[in-house]
mmCIF file of C-alpha atoms in Angstrom:
data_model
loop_
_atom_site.group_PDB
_atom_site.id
_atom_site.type_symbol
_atom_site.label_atom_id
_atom_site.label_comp_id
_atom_site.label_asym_id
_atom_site.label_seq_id
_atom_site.Cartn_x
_atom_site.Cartn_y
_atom_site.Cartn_z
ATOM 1 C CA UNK A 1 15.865 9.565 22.556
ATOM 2 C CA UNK A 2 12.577 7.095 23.598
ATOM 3 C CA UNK A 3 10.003 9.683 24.174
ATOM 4 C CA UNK A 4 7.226 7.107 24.620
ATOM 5 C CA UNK A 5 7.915 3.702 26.303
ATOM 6 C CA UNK A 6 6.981 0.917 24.986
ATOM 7 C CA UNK A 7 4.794 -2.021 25.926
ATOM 8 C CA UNK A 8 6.252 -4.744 24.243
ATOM 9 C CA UNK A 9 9.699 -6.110 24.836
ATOM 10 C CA UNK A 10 13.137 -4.927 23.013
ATOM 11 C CA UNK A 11 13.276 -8.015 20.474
ATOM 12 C CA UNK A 12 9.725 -8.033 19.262
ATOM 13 C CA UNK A 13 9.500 -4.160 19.319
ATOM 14 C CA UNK A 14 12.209 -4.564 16.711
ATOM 15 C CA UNK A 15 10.536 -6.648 14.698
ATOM 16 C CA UNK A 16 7.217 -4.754 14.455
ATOM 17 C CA UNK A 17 9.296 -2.095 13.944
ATOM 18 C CA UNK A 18 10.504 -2.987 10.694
ATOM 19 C CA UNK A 19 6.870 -4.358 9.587
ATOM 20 C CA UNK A 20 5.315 -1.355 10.415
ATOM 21 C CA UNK A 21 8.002 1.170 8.723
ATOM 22 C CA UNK A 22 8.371 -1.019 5.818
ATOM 23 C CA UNK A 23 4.362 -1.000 5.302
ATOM 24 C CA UNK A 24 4.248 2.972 5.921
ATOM 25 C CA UNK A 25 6.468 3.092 2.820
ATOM 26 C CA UNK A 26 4.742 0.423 0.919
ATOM 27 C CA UNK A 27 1.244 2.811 1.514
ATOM 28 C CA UNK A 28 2.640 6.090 1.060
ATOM 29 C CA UNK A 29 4.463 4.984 -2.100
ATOM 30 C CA UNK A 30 1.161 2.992 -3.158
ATOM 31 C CA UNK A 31 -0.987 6.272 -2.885
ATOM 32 C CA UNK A 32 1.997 8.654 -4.641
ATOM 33 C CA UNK A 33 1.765 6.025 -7.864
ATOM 34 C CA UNK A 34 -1.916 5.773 -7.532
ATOM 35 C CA UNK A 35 -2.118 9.594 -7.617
ATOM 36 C CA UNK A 36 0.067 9.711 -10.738
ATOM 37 C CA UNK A 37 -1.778 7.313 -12.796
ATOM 38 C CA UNK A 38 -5.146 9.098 -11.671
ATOM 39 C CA UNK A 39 -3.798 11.774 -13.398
ATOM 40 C CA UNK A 40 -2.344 10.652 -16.342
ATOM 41 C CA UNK A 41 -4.762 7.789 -17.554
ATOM 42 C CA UNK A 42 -6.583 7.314 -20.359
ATOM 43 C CA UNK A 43 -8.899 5.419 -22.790
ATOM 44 C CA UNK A 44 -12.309 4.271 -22.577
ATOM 45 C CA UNK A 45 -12.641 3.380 -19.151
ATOM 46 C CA UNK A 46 -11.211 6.200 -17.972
ATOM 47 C CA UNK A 47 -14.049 7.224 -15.367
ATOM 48 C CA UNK A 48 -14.234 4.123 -13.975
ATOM 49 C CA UNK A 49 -10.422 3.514 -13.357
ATOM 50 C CA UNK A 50 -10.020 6.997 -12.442
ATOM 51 C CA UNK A 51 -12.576 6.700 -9.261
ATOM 52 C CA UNK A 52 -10.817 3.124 -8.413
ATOM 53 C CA UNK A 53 -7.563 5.028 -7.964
ATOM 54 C CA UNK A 54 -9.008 7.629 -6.019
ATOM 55 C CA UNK A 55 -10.306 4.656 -4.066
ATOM 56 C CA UNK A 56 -6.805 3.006 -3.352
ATOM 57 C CA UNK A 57 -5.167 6.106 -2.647
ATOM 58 C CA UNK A 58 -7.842 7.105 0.077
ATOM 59 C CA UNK A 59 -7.009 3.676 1.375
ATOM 60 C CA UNK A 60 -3.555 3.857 1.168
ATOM 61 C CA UNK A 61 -2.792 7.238 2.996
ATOM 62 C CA UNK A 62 -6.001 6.242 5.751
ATOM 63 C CA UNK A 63 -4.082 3.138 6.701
ATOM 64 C CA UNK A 64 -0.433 4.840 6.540
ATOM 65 C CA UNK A 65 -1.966 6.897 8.952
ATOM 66 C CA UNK A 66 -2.758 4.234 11.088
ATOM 67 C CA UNK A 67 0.380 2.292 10.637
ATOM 68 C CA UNK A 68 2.201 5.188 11.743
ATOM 69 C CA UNK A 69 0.572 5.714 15.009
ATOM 70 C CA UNK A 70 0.422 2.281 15.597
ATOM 71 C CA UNK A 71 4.603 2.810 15.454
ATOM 72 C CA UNK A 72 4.392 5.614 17.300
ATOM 73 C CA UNK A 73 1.678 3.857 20.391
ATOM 74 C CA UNK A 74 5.456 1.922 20.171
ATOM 75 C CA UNK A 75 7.609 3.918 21.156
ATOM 76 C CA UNK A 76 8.893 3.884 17.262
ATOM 77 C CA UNK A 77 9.257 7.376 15.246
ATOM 78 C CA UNK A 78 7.476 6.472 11.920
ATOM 79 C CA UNK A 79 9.747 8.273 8.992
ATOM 80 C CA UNK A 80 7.274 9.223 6.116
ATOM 81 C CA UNK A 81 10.350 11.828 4.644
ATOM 82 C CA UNK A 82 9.908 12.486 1.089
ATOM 83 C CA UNK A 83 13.575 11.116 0.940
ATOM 84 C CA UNK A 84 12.991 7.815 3.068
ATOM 85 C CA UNK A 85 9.736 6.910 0.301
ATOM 86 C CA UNK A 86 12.050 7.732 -2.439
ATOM 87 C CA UNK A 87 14.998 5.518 -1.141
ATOM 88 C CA UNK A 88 13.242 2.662 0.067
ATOM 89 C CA UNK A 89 10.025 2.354 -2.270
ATOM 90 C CA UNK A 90 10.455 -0.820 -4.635
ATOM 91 C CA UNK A 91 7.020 -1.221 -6.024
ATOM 92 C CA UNK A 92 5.979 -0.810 -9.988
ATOM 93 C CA UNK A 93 4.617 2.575 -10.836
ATOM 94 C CA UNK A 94 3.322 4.081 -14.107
ATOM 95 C CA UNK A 95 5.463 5.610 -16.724
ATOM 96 C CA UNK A 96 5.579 9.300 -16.572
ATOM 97 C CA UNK A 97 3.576 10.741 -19.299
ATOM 98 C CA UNK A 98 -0.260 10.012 -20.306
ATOM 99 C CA UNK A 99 -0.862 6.144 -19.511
ATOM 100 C CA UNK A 100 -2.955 3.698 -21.419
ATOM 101 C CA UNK A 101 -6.312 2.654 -19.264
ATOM 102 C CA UNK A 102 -5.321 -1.440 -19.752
ATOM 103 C CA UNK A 103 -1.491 -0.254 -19.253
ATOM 104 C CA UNK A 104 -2.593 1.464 -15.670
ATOM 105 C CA UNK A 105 -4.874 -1.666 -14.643
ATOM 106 C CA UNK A 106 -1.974 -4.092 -15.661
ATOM 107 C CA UNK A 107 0.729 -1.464 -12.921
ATOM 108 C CA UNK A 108 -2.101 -1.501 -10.155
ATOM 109 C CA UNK A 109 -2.644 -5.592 -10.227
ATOM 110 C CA UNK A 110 1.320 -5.610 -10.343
ATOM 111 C CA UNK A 111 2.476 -3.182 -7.838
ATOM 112 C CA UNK A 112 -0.823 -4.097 -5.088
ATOM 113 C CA UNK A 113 -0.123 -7.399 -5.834
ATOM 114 C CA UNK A 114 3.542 -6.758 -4.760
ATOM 115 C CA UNK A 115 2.594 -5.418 -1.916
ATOM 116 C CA UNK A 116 0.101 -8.034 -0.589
ATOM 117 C CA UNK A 117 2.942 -10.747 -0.840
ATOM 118 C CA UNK A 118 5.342 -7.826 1.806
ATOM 119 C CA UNK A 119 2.362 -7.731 3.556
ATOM 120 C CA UNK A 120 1.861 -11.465 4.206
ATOM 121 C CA UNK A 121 5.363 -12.149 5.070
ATOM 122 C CA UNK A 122 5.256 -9.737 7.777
ATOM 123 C CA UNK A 123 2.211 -10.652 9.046
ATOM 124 C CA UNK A 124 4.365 -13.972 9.799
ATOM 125 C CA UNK A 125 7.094 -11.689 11.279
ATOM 126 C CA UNK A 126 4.747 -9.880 13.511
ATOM 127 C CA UNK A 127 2.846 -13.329 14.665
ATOM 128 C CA UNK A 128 4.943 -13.951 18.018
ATOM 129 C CA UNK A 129 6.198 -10.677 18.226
ATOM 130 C CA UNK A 130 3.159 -8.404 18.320
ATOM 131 C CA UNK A 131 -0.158 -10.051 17.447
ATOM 132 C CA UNK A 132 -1.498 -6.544 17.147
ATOM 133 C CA UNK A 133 0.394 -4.895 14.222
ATOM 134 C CA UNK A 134 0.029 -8.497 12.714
ATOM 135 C CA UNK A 135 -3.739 -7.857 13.505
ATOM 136 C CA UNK A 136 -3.632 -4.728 11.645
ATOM 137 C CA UNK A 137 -1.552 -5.837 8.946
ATOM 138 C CA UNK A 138 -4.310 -8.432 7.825
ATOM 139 C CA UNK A 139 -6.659 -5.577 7.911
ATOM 140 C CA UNK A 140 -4.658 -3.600 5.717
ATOM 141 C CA UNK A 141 -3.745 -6.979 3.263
ATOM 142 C CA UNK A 142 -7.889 -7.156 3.268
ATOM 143 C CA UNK A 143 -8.280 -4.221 1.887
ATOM 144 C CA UNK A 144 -5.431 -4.244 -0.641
ATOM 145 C CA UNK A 145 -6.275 -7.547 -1.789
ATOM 146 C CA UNK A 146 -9.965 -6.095 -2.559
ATOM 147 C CA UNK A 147 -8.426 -3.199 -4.232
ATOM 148 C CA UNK A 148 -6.280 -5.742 -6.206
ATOM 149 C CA UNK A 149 -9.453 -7.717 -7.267
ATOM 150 C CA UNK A 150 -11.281 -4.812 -8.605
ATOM 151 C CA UNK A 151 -8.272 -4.013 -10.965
ATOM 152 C CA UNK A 152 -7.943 -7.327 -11.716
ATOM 153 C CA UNK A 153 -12.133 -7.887 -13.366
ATOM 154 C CA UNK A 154 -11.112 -4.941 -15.430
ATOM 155 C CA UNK A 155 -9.104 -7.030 -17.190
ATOM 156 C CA UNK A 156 -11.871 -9.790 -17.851
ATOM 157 C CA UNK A 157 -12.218 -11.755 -19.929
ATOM 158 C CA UNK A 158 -7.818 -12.396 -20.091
ATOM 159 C CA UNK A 159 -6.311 -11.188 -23.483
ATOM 160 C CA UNK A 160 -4.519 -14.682 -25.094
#
């Protein structure tokens, strides 16, 4: 059942389709793991690494938000089910248990990083098809890639 029409044809809807459901797991997954290592980290820079999570995660679920409706605007059902993130989610996470501050820096660069590269390739995908969800998908690779490079200084000056 199509509930709301959309605008764009069959073929490209399709492909912004898949960007835009693939990046709505991407975020949600991104602000579950973020969430856990807020939790569980420590060390010495706790505080600060602890307030740069809290930072991705508000990030994360603000633009899953927006992801979603821009599915919906498409006539697309965005599926955020507990058992669709679980399924489909492929990024790094923490370990369960208390996490080293350096160990949780060294997941974030890793699993945003990840992410960024998904990102880019469907802003590629969604070029022709829908400039935009390609237009929001380079606002949403800004802001991960930001996140990304404030994990990354944490690790200054590079160990060996």
């Amino acid at each position: 059942m199509t509930v709301v029409k959309s605008t764009i044809p069959e073929s490209a809807r399709q492909v912004t389709g898949d960007a835009l459901q693939s990046t709505l797991v991407d975020l949600l997954g991104l602000s579950l793991i973020g969430k856990q290592a807020h939790w569980n980290v420590v060390g010495p820079r706790f505080r600060s690494i602890h307030l740069q999570l809290d930072e991705v995660v508000t990030a994360a679920r603000d633009f899953a938000d927006t992801v979603a409706e821009r599915a919906s605007a498409l006539g697309l059902p965005p599926d955020g089910r507990p058992e669709t993130i679980a399924s489909a989610f492929t990024l790094p996470g923490p370990k369960d248990g208390w996490v080293r501050d350096s160990e949780v820096v060294e997941v974030m660069v890793e699993a945003l990083g990840a992410a960024i590269g998904r990102l880019r390739e469907r802003i590629e995908a969604t070029e022709k098809a829908d400039p935009v969800t390609q237009d929001l998908l380079i606002t949403v690779t800004a802001e991960l890639e930001k996140q990304r490079w404030m994990f990354d200084a944490e690790n200054w000056p590079k160990e060996g």
